[in-house]
Tab-separated table of C-alpha atoms in Angstrom:
chain	number	residue	atom	x	y	z
A	823	UNK	CA	27.780	9.357	25.445
A	824	UNK	CA	24.514	9.849	23.574
A	825	UNK	CA	21.348	8.090	24.632
A	826	UNK	CA	20.387	5.120	22.484
A	827	UNK	CA	17.431	5.510	20.159
A	828	UNK	CA	14.168	4.296	21.666
A	829	UNK	CA	13.639	0.750	20.532
A	830	UNK	CA	17.280	0.145	19.643
A	831	UNK	CA	18.549	-3.420	19.944
A	832	UNK	CA	21.394	-4.512	22.171
A	833	UNK	CA	23.967	-6.239	19.989
A	834	UNK	CA	25.704	-8.576	22.380
A	835	UNK	CA	27.874	-10.828	20.217
A	836	UNK	CA	26.458	-13.832	22.064
A	837	UNK	CA	22.851	-12.881	21.345
A	838	UNK	CA	22.274	-14.698	18.060
A	839	UNK	CA	18.694	-13.503	17.796
A	840	UNK	CA	19.704	-9.864	18.100
A	841	UNK	CA	22.552	-10.363	15.651
A	842	UNK	CA	20.205	-11.815	13.075
A	843	UNK	CA	17.676	-9.019	13.504
A	844	UNK	CA	20.567	-6.598	13.175
A	845	UNK	CA	21.366	-8.021	9.751
A	846	UNK	CA	17.716	-7.692	8.706
A	847	UNK	CA	17.249	-4.125	9.912
A	848	UNK	CA	20.731	-2.795	10.557
A	849	UNK	CA	20.853	0.329	12.713
A	850	UNK	CA	24.643	0.690	13.042
A	851	UNK	CA	24.880	3.571	10.612
A	852	UNK	CA	22.302	5.715	12.372
A	853	UNK	CA	24.848	7.216	14.722
A	854	UNK	CA	27.423	7.609	11.965
A	855	UNK	CA	25.379	9.747	9.602
A	856	UNK	CA	24.359	13.302	10.317
A	857	UNK	CA	20.851	14.545	9.671
A	858	UNK	CA	19.887	17.614	7.704
A	859	UNK	CA	16.235	18.342	7.114
A	860	UNK	CA	15.045	17.559	3.573
A	861	UNK	CA	18.621	17.147	2.245
A	862	UNK	CA	18.928	14.841	-0.752
A	863	UNK	CA	22.003	12.654	-0.872
A	864	UNK	CA	24.792	12.873	-3.416
A	865	UNK	CA	25.461	9.176	-3.985
A	866	UNK	CA	25.186	8.392	-7.734
A	867	UNK	CA	22.715	5.587	-6.996
A	868	UNK	CA	20.153	8.143	-5.869
A	869	UNK	CA	19.724	9.396	-9.413
A	870	UNK	CA	18.252	6.019	-10.314
A	871	UNK	CA	14.460	5.855	-10.041
A	872	UNK	CA	13.426	3.083	-7.643
A	873	UNK	CA	10.712	2.121	-10.110
A	874	UNK	CA	13.245	0.885	-12.655
A	875	UNK	CA	15.266	-1.192	-10.179
A	876	UNK	CA	13.636	-4.396	-11.343
A	877	UNK	CA	12.488	-3.225	-14.772
A	878	UNK	CA	13.128	-5.203	-17.921
A	879	UNK	CA	15.524	-3.844	-20.554
A	880	UNK	CA	14.111	-2.949	-23.949
A	881	UNK	CA	15.819	-6.020	-25.383
A	882	UNK	CA	13.585	-8.177	-23.200
A	883	UNK	CA	10.800	-7.878	-25.732
A	884	UNK	CA	7.205	-6.658	-25.628
A	885	UNK	CA	5.075	-6.213	-22.526
A	886	UNK	CA	3.995	-9.561	-21.107
A	887	UNK	CA	0.477	-10.881	-21.466
A	888	UNK	CA	0.168	-10.713	-17.677
A	889	UNK	CA	0.770	-6.968	-17.671
A	890	UNK	CA	-1.755	-6.542	-20.461
A	891	UNK	CA	-4.288	-8.472	-18.391
A	892	UNK	CA	-3.580	-6.198	-15.411
A	893	UNK	CA	-4.406	-3.181	-17.570
A	894	UNK	CA	-7.532	-4.827	-18.927
A	895	UNK	CA	-8.599	-5.792	-15.428
A	896	UNK	CA	-8.159	-2.198	-14.278
A	897	UNK	CA	-10.422	-1.135	-17.130
A	898	UNK	CA	-13.008	-3.615	-15.888
A	899	UNK	CA	-12.837	-1.964	-12.462
A	900	UNK	CA	-13.566	1.361	-14.114
A	901	UNK	CA	-16.559	-0.261	-15.782
A	902	UNK	CA	-17.581	-1.691	-12.427
A	903	UNK	CA	-17.496	1.789	-10.917
A	904	UNK	CA	-19.665	3.061	-13.761
A	905	UNK	CA	-22.077	0.223	-13.118
A	906	UNK	CA	-22.350	1.173	-9.438
A	907	UNK	CA	-23.242	4.719	-10.532
A	908	UNK	CA	-25.897	3.400	-12.895
A	909	UNK	CA	-23.903	4.057	-16.093
A	910	UNK	CA	-24.065	1.229	-18.674
A	911	UNK	CA	-20.750	-0.456	-19.430
A	912	UNK	CA	-19.358	0.255	-22.869
A	913	UNK	CA	-18.354	-3.370	-23.395
A	914	UNK	CA	-20.711	-6.026	-21.955
A	915	UNK	CA	-18.160	-8.691	-22.931
A	916	UNK	CA	-15.945	-7.560	-20.053
A	917	UNK	CA	-18.489	-8.866	-17.575
A	918	UNK	CA	-18.550	-12.254	-19.292
A	919	UNK	CA	-14.772	-12.410	-18.976
A	920	UNK	CA	-14.977	-11.302	-15.365
A	921	UNK	CA	-17.529	-13.990	-14.546
A	922	UNK	CA	-15.339	-16.620	-16.164
A	923	UNK	CA	-12.440	-15.753	-13.881
A	924	UNK	CA	-14.183	-14.677	-10.707
A	925	UNK	CA	-16.353	-17.765	-10.603
A	926	UNK	CA	-13.315	-19.729	-9.469
A	927	UNK	CA	-12.007	-16.822	-7.396
A	928	UNK	CA	-15.325	-16.593	-5.522
A	929	UNK	CA	-15.077	-20.266	-4.667
A	930	UNK	CA	-11.670	-19.587	-3.145
A	931	UNK	CA	-13.025	-16.635	-1.155
A	932	UNK	CA	-15.512	-18.965	0.494
A	933	UNK	CA	-12.458	-20.542	2.167
A	934	UNK	CA	-10.536	-17.337	2.782
A	935	UNK	CA	-10.094	-18.287	6.453
A	936	UNK	CA	-8.226	-21.481	5.573
A	937	UNK	CA	-4.538	-21.303	6.495
A	938	UNK	CA	-3.673	-23.209	3.302
A	939	UNK	CA	-5.174	-20.424	1.150
A	940	UNK	CA	-3.033	-20.172	-1.999
A	941	UNK	CA	-2.634	-16.451	-2.670
A	942	UNK	CA	-0.601	-17.113	-5.833
A	943	UNK	CA	-3.459	-19.074	-7.388
A	944	UNK	CA	-5.970	-16.445	-6.263
A	945	UNK	CA	-3.842	-13.721	-7.836
A	946	UNK	CA	-3.843	-15.587	-11.146
A	947	UNK	CA	-7.604	-16.133	-11.020
A	948	UNK	CA	-8.164	-12.416	-10.441
A	949	UNK	CA	-5.767	-11.311	-13.201
A	950	UNK	CA	-3.281	-9.853	-10.751
A	951	UNK	CA	-5.914	-8.131	-8.621
A	952	UNK	CA	-5.742	-10.286	-5.506
A	953	UNK	CA	-5.312	-7.374	-3.098
A	954	UNK	CA	-8.331	-5.467	-4.414
A	955	UNK	CA	-10.646	-8.478	-4.521
A	956	UNK	CA	-9.573	-9.989	-1.217
A	957	UNK	CA	-9.718	-6.765	0.789
A	958	UNK	CA	-13.049	-5.691	-0.706
A	959	UNK	CA	-14.488	-9.116	0.123
A	960	UNK	CA	-13.301	-8.910	3.749
A	961	UNK	CA	-14.662	-5.378	4.184
A	962	UNK	CA	-17.984	-6.597	2.864
A	963	UNK	CA	-18.079	-9.825	4.888
A	964	UNK	CA	-17.409	-7.922	8.125
A	965	UNK	CA	-20.134	-5.399	7.258
A	966	UNK	CA	-17.634	-2.533	7.442
A	967	UNK	CA	-19.035	-0.843	4.334
A	968	UNK	CA	-22.411	-0.403	6.007
A	969	UNK	CA	-21.086	0.227	9.520
A	970	UNK	CA	-18.806	3.069	8.409
A	971	UNK	CA	-21.100	4.188	5.568
A	972	UNK	CA	-18.307	3.790	3.024
A	973	UNK	CA	-18.982	4.751	-0.563
A	974	UNK	CA	-18.354	1.569	-2.594
A	975	UNK	CA	-16.974	3.493	-5.573
A	976	UNK	CA	-14.521	5.337	-3.320
A	977	UNK	CA	-13.579	2.094	-1.581
A	978	UNK	CA	-12.940	0.321	-4.876
A	979	UNK	CA	-10.910	3.287	-6.122
A	980	UNK	CA	-8.914	3.378	-2.875
A	981	UNK	CA	-8.097	-0.332	-3.106
A	982	UNK	CA	-7.077	-0.050	-6.758
A	983	UNK	CA	-4.811	2.870	-5.849
A	984	UNK	CA	-3.208	0.824	-3.069
A	985	UNK	CA	-2.602	-2.103	-5.391
A	986	UNK	CA	-1.131	0.116	-8.091
A	987	UNK	CA	1.218	1.794	-5.596
A	988	UNK	CA	2.854	-1.497	-4.737
A	989	UNK	CA	5.743	-2.028	-7.125
A	990	UNK	CA	5.145	-5.089	-9.232
A	991	UNK	CA	8.846	-5.144	-10.171
A	992	UNK	CA	9.678	-6.217	-6.617
A	993	UNK	CA	9.958	-9.999	-6.404
A	994	UNK	CA	8.666	-10.009	-2.809
A	995	UNK	CA	7.439	-6.650	-1.505
A	996	UNK	CA	4.544	-6.290	-3.923
A	997	UNK	CA	0.739	-6.357	-3.906
A	998	UNK	CA	0.603	-10.158	-3.708
A	999	UNK	CA	2.590	-10.051	-0.452
A	1000	UNK	CA	0.163	-7.405	0.850
A	1001	UNK	CA	-2.779	-9.651	-0.091
A	1002	UNK	CA	-1.122	-12.609	1.630
A	1003	UNK	CA	-0.576	-10.593	4.820
A	1004	UNK	CA	-4.188	-9.379	4.686
A	1005	UNK	CA	-5.443	-12.966	4.407
A	1006	UNK	CA	-3.246	-14.025	7.333
A	1007	UNK	CA	-4.475	-11.049	9.358
A	1008	UNK	CA	-8.046	-12.167	8.700
A	1009	UNK	CA	-7.199	-15.630	10.055
A	1010	UNK	CA	-5.869	-14.050	13.256
A	1011	UNK	CA	-8.863	-11.718	13.598
A	1012	UNK	CA	-11.048	-14.824	13.522
A	1013	UNK	CA	-9.289	-16.394	16.488
A	1014	UNK	CA	-11.659	-16.653	19.515
A	1015	UNK	CA	-9.850	-14.200	21.816
A	1016	UNK	CA	-9.881	-11.545	19.124
A	1017	UNK	CA	-13.226	-12.294	17.491
A	1018	UNK	CA	-14.993	-11.978	20.833
A	1019	UNK	CA	-13.459	-8.634	21.821
A	1020	UNK	CA	-12.427	-6.599	18.767
A	1021	UNK	CA	-14.578	-3.633	17.807
A	1022	UNK	CA	-15.587	-2.757	14.253
A	1023	UNK	CA	-12.976	0.015	14.357
A	1024	UNK	CA	-10.309	-2.523	15.346
A	1025	UNK	CA	-11.303	-4.724	12.399
A	1026	UNK	CA	-11.197	-1.792	9.987
A	1027	UNK	CA	-7.746	-0.747	11.179
A	1028	UNK	CA	-6.409	-4.298	11.180
A	1029	UNK	CA	-7.384	-4.885	7.549
A	1030	UNK	CA	-6.249	-1.431	6.400
A	1031	UNK	CA	-2.876	-1.852	8.100
A	1032	UNK	CA	-2.349	-5.291	6.572
A	1033	UNK	CA	-3.225	-4.064	3.075
A	1034	UNK	CA	-0.981	-0.975	3.264
A	1035	UNK	CA	1.841	-2.092	5.580
A	1036	UNK	CA	4.479	-2.169	2.791
A	1037	UNK	CA	2.954	0.429	0.463
A	1038	UNK	CA	5.386	1.798	-2.135
A	1039	UNK	CA	8.213	-0.409	-0.866
A	1040	UNK	CA	11.303	0.319	-3.002
A	1041	UNK	CA	12.644	-3.249	-2.919
A	1042	UNK	CA	15.662	-2.303	-0.804
A	1043	UNK	CA	15.950	-2.179	2.980
A	1044	UNK	CA	16.453	0.636	5.448
A	1045	UNK	CA	20.247	0.268	5.808
A	1046	UNK	CA	20.539	0.733	2.050
A	1047	UNK	CA	18.550	3.990	2.181
A	1048	UNK	CA	20.648	5.243	5.082
A	1049	UNK	CA	24.071	4.423	3.695
A	1050	UNK	CA	23.201	5.968	0.327
A	1051	UNK	CA	21.997	9.077	2.173
A	1052	UNK	CA	18.598	8.842	0.546
A	1053	UNK	CA	16.206	11.711	1.158
A	1054	UNK	CA	13.650	9.405	2.821
A	1055	UNK	CA	16.260	8.461	5.418
A	1056	UNK	CA	16.897	12.132	6.071
A	1057	UNK	CA	13.183	12.932	6.165
A	1058	UNK	CA	12.492	10.305	8.837
A	1059	UNK	CA	15.788	10.825	10.681
A	1060	UNK	CA	17.070	7.313	9.956
A	1061	UNK	CA	14.361	5.815	12.164
A	1062	UNK	CA	11.733	3.354	10.834
A	1063	UNK	CA	12.296	4.939	7.437
A	1064	UNK	CA	10.336	2.466	5.327
A	1065	UNK	CA	7.531	2.015	7.852
A	1066	UNK	CA	7.024	5.775	8.125
A	1067	UNK	CA	6.951	5.991	4.352
A	1068	UNK	CA	4.378	3.176	4.102
A	1069	UNK	CA	2.193	4.878	6.695
A	1070	UNK	CA	2.368	8.344	5.125
A	1071	UNK	CA	1.700	6.843	1.683
A	1072	UNK	CA	-1.380	5.076	3.050
A	1073	UNK	CA	-2.674	8.280	4.648
A	1074	UNK	CA	-2.086	10.082	1.353
A	1075	UNK	CA	-4.248	7.583	-0.525
A	1076	UNK	CA	-6.955	7.693	2.152
A	1077	UNK	CA	-7.158	11.443	1.724
A	1078	UNK	CA	-6.868	11.402	-2.055
A	1079	UNK	CA	-9.698	8.878	-2.353
A	1080	UNK	CA	-11.766	10.742	0.273
A	1081	UNK	CA	-12.798	7.332	1.608
A	1082	UNK	CA	-13.187	8.606	5.182
A	1083	UNK	CA	-14.003	12.246	4.368
A	1084	UNK	CA	-17.540	11.870	5.754
A	1085	UNK	CA	-16.235	11.083	9.244
A	1086	UNK	CA	-15.650	13.836	11.829
A	1087	UNK	CA	-12.155	15.284	11.519
A	1088	UNK	CA	-11.160	14.179	15.021
A	1089	UNK	CA	-12.189	10.580	14.325
A	1090	UNK	CA	-10.434	10.560	10.950
A	1091	UNK	CA	-7.173	11.859	12.387
A	1092	UNK	CA	-7.368	9.333	15.215
A	1093	UNK	CA	-7.787	6.489	12.700
A	1094	UNK	CA	-4.775	7.729	10.732
A	1095	UNK	CA	-2.619	7.840	13.875
A	1096	UNK	CA	-3.655	4.370	14.982
A	1097	UNK	CA	-3.017	3.080	11.472
A	1098	UNK	CA	0.500	4.482	11.726
A	1099	UNK	CA	1.056	2.814	15.077
A	1100	UNK	CA	0.183	-0.563	13.557
A	1101	UNK	CA	2.383	-0.148	10.483
A	1102	UNK	CA	5.337	1.141	12.525
A	1103	UNK	CA	5.161	-2.033	14.616
A	1104	UNK	CA	6.371	-4.020	11.592
A	1105	UNK	CA	9.843	-2.435	11.848
A	1106	UNK	CA	12.071	-5.507	12.213
A	1107	UNK	CA	14.712	-3.513	14.114
A	1108	UNK	CA	12.236	-3.194	16.982
A	1109	UNK	CA	11.350	-6.889	17.007
A	1110	UNK	CA	12.884	-7.538	20.430
A	1111	UNK	CA	11.060	-4.588	21.987
A	1112	UNK	CA	7.632	-5.859	21.011
A	1113	UNK	CA	8.507	-9.469	21.767
A	1114	UNK	CA	9.771	-8.602	25.263
A	1115	UNK	CA	6.635	-6.600	26.024
A	1116	UNK	CA	4.431	-9.405	24.699
A	1117	UNK	CA	6.281	-12.007	26.763
A	1118	UNK	CA	6.027	-9.815	29.866
A	1119	UNK	CA	2.248	-9.470	29.473
A	1120	UNK	CA	1.881	-13.220	29.030
A	1121	UNK	CA	4.067	-13.991	32.052
A	1122	UNK	CA	2.052	-11.599	34.212
A	1123	UNK	CA	-1.250	-12.730	32.664
A	1124	UNK	CA	-2.375	-9.108	32.680
A	1125	UNK	CA	-3.682	-8.719	29.111
A	1126	UNK	CA	-7.249	-7.471	29.230
A	1127	UNK	CA	-8.827	-7.203	25.787
A	1128	UNK	CA	-11.672	-5.052	27.069
A	1129	UNK	CA	-8.932	-2.416	27.386
A	1130	UNK	CA	-8.503	-0.473	24.141
A	1131	UNK	CA	-4.750	-0.108	24.584
A	1132	UNK	CA	-4.293	-3.835	25.092
A	1133	UNK	CA	-6.439	-4.631	22.063
A	1134	UNK	CA	-4.321	-2.283	19.962
A	1135	UNK	CA	-1.140	-3.963	21.173
A	1136	UNK	CA	-2.519	-7.378	20.185
A	1137	UNK	CA	-3.392	-5.971	16.761
A	1138	UNK	CA	0.245	-4.861	16.471
A	1139	UNK	CA	1.434	-8.362	17.361
A	1140	UNK	CA	-1.063	-9.940	14.961
A	1141	UNK	CA	0.200	-7.730	12.127
A	1142	UNK	CA	3.804	-8.592	12.989
A	1143	UNK	CA	2.910	-12.289	12.814
A	1144	UNK	CA	1.027	-11.857	9.534
A	1145	UNK	CA	3.961	-9.960	8.016
A	1146	UNK	CA	6.472	-12.783	8.587
A	1147	UNK	CA	4.175	-15.821	8.542
A	1148	UNK	CA	5.489	-17.297	5.267
A	1149	UNK	CA	7.632	-19.940	7.036
A	1150	UNK	CA	4.484	-21.067	8.873
A	1151	UNK	CA	2.594	-21.784	5.646
A	1152	UNK	CA	2.506	-25.186	3.913
A	1153	UNK	CA	5.811	-26.047	2.214
A	1154	UNK	CA	4.562	-25.276	-1.304
A	1155	UNK	CA	3.771	-21.676	-0.316
A	1156	UNK	CA	6.712	-21.277	2.064
A	1157	UNK	CA	9.179	-22.292	-0.631
A	1158	UNK	CA	7.810	-19.835	-3.187
A	1159	UNK	CA	7.932	-16.909	-0.767
A	1160	UNK	CA	11.432	-17.857	0.364
A	1161	UNK	CA	12.698	-17.809	-3.207
A	1162	UNK	CA	11.081	-14.450	-3.867
A	1163	UNK	CA	12.418	-12.676	-0.784
A	1164	UNK	CA	15.916	-14.059	-1.390
A	1165	UNK	CA	15.789	-12.887	-4.996
A	1166	UNK	CA	15.004	-9.379	-3.734
A	1167	UNK	CA	17.799	-9.546	-1.140
A	1168	UNK	CA	20.345	-10.671	-3.721
A	1169	UNK	CA	19.237	-7.985	-6.162
A	1170	UNK	CA	20.014	-5.358	-3.521
A	1171	UNK	CA	23.396	-6.971	-2.933
A	1172	UNK	CA	24.136	-6.829	-6.660
A	1173	UNK	CA	23.336	-3.101	-6.689
A	1174	UNK	CA	25.546	-2.505	-3.643
A	1175	UNK	CA	28.438	-4.341	-5.273
A	1176	UNK	CA	27.928	-2.463	-8.557
A	1177	UNK	CA	28.112	0.905	-6.769
A	1178	UNK	CA	31.074	-0.090	-4.554
A	1179	UNK	CA	28.995	-0.101	-1.383
A	1180	UNK	CA	29.450	-2.505	1.492
A	1181	UNK	CA	27.286	-5.499	0.646
A	1182	UNK	CA	24.624	-6.190	3.268
A	1183	UNK	CA	25.404	-9.646	4.744
A	1184	UNK	CA	22.046	-11.252	3.925
A	1185	UNK	CA	22.108	-9.765	0.427
A	1186	UNK	CA	25.387	-11.296	-0.715
A	1187	UNK	CA	24.637	-14.086	-3.176
A	1188	UNK	CA	28.307	-15.092	-3.151
A	1189	UNK	CA	28.264	-16.109	0.518
A	1190	UNK	CA	24.616	-16.986	1.163
A	1191	UNK	CA	21.986	-19.474	0.068
A	1192	UNK	CA	18.206	-19.522	0.330
A	1193	UNK	CA	18.410	-22.392	2.818
A	1194	UNK	CA	20.852	-20.668	5.177
A	1195	UNK	CA	18.926	-17.393	5.102
A	1196	UNK	CA	15.633	-19.141	5.805
A	1197	UNK	CA	16.999	-21.333	8.595
A	1198	UNK	CA	18.395	-18.266	10.358
A	1199	UNK	CA	15.216	-16.274	9.824
A	1200	UNK	CA	13.043	-19.089	11.158
A	1201	UNK	CA	15.260	-19.778	14.173
A	1202	UNK	CA	15.962	-16.234	15.359
A	1203	UNK	CA	12.959	-14.191	14.211
A	1204	UNK	CA	9.911	-16.287	13.334
A	1205	UNK	CA	10.004	-19.057	15.914
A	1206	UNK	CA	10.381	-16.822	19.011
A	1207	UNK	CA	7.455	-14.675	17.872
A	1208	UNK	CA	5.090	-17.516	17.030
A	1209	UNK	CA	5.885	-19.412	20.219
A	1210	UNK	CA	4.679	-16.403	22.194
A	1211	UNK	CA	1.658	-15.998	19.923
A	1212	UNK	CA	0.717	-19.624	20.601
A	1213	UNK	CA	0.914	-18.887	24.333
A	1214	UNK	CA	-1.552	-16.061	23.823
A	1215	UNK	CA	-3.800	-17.937	21.400
A	1216	UNK	CA	-3.441	-21.677	22.000
A	1217	UNK	CA	-5.651	-22.863	19.162
A	1218	UNK	CA	-5.598	-25.299	16.302
A	1219	UNK	CA	-4.344	-22.547	13.984
A	1220	UNK	CA	-1.373	-21.780	16.240
A	1221	UNK	CA	-0.417	-25.440	16.444
A	1222	UNK	CA	-0.783	-25.793	12.666
A	1223	UNK	CA	1.546	-22.839	12.102
A	1224	UNK	CA	4.167	-24.173	14.495
A	1225	UNK	CA	3.903	-27.597	12.847
A	1226	UNK	CA	4.524	-26.155	9.396
A	1227	UNK	CA	7.372	-24.021	10.757
A	1228	UNK	CA	9.132	-27.067	12.196
A	1229	UNK	CA	8.713	-29.134	9.028
A	1230	UNK	CA	9.741	-26.273	6.738
A	1231	UNK	CA	12.901	-25.603	8.741
A	1232	UNK	CA	13.679	-29.300	8.512
A	1233	UNK	CA	13.068	-29.151	4.763
A	1234	UNK	CA	15.531	-26.275	4.308
A	1235	UNK	CA	18.132	-28.067	6.415
A	1236	UNK	CA	17.763	-31.182	4.288
A	1237	UNK	CA	18.065	-29.142	1.118
A	1238	UNK	CA	21.205	-27.461	2.428
A	1239	UNK	CA	22.773	-30.734	3.480
A	1240	UNK	CA	21.726	-32.517	0.253
A	1241	UNK	CA	20.143	-35.630	1.815
A	1242	UNK	CA	19.522	-38.799	-0.117
A	1243	UNK	CA	16.357	-39.069	-2.173
A	1244	UNK	CA	14.688	-41.454	0.278
A	1245	UNK	CA	14.827	-38.988	3.160
A	1246	UNK	CA	13.645	-36.152	0.892
A	1247	UNK	CA	10.632	-38.156	-0.245
A	1248	UNK	CA	9.812	-39.130	3.330
A	1249	UNK	CA	9.917	-35.508	4.494
A	1250	UNK	CA	7.791	-34.371	1.569
A	1251	UNK	CA	5.240	-37.070	2.377
A	1252	UNK	CA	5.222	-35.919	5.999
A	1253	UNK	CA	4.609	-32.291	5.004
A	1254	UNK	CA	1.854	-33.373	2.613
A	1255	UNK	CA	0.250	-35.399	5.395
A	1256	UNK	CA	0.192	-32.352	7.697
A	1257	UNK	CA	-1.401	-30.238	4.946
A	1258	UNK	CA	-4.067	-32.859	4.232
A	1259	UNK	CA	-4.807	-33.233	7.933
A	1260	UNK	CA	-5.317	-29.493	8.390
A	1261	UNK	CA	-7.663	-29.484	5.383
A	1262	UNK	CA	-9.661	-32.559	6.364
A	1263	UNK	CA	-10.384	-31.725	9.968
A	1264	UNK	CA	-13.714	-29.985	10.460
A	1265	UNK	CA	-12.969	-28.186	13.724
A	1266	UNK	CA	-13.552	-24.406	13.639
A	1267	UNK	CA	-10.397	-22.444	12.831
A	1268	UNK	CA	-10.033	-21.137	16.361
A	1269	UNK	CA	-10.833	-24.265	18.342
A	1270	UNK	CA	-8.214	-26.433	20.007
A	1271	UNK	CA	-7.284	-29.765	18.500
A	1272	UNK	CA	-7.925	-32.805	20.618
């Protein structure tokens, strides 16, 4: 009998949490498929470019105004780079247009640590460049540009490259999701236990990992890549396939942009390895491993954040929380993200059905609904993680997240059960009241509520 893969989950039929995680990051097929180095699969689906999975047919009409604005905004970033090098911009009007949009965006960035931050609105105000603008702002506000002597032109180029390598065709795993995770990560980095102990290197890695954690995501999950015998699955031996790909893609862009080329080689390689360790922690199939270790530390009360290894572990847990924090956002944001991730799930299921593959349980639109998927996700994945996080960081933010989680789960249950209009209005008023309360209170983000 072969030894189980490190980090594998025990699938006791009575363990509902493990069963749900299994459906999200199924590892059953790992032992069923052989591995041959660099072998590309023969399944007909593999001849389809991932980049056209969600593309519009020619009959859909001309390119949307939004896509045109994205191109124009990219041109403005080129002009911005020229400006930083002292080269006059060819079209001064672009700066007038930029000011018109970024005036409102800058006002939002002043409240970037607010848990109610609306990343969808910010993305619209920045013409689809939320990831670039948000991450650059956080690097600057933390003083990381000066501390690490980063070239601003290289940094801007690196961030634009990251944003462009997220696939905008994906309903969920796109640059807006990366920006949302980065904003959530910033909120966690501001929590007292972290803010008082994290080093500048920890902050740099935390923000980089959040911005790149799903880089070049194909819009399908790991089980899909494995059962279609995709070359990425073979390359990474069916283990943390997507996370390895995100990490290697991020390292590729770091090197291509030469952002860290001025650092000693040993330091640069160490940063790349630690970045990989953070991104690999987002593998949902290893959720129980990290959660058990986290719970054990909290039970023993042996976490010491002056210890570099412990700080890194907390960064891993913070990134895991940021990655799946959508159900802990206000209902308006939670609902939008839920619809987007379910759309991506169902699209994968449609492809599986079209190519006569076994349809992944959570991706079957014929037997699932947004409400059922979200209720299961909240109950078996999100809630256990955030309950432990609140034990570690018992602050106003943690209580706010758990409050939203409870109300949002209730909202999905009511939607599934089709309650009468009176109950729906009452619940909506309750959620609105919680949102207003979290906005109106003037306590610091990390302080405890009374």
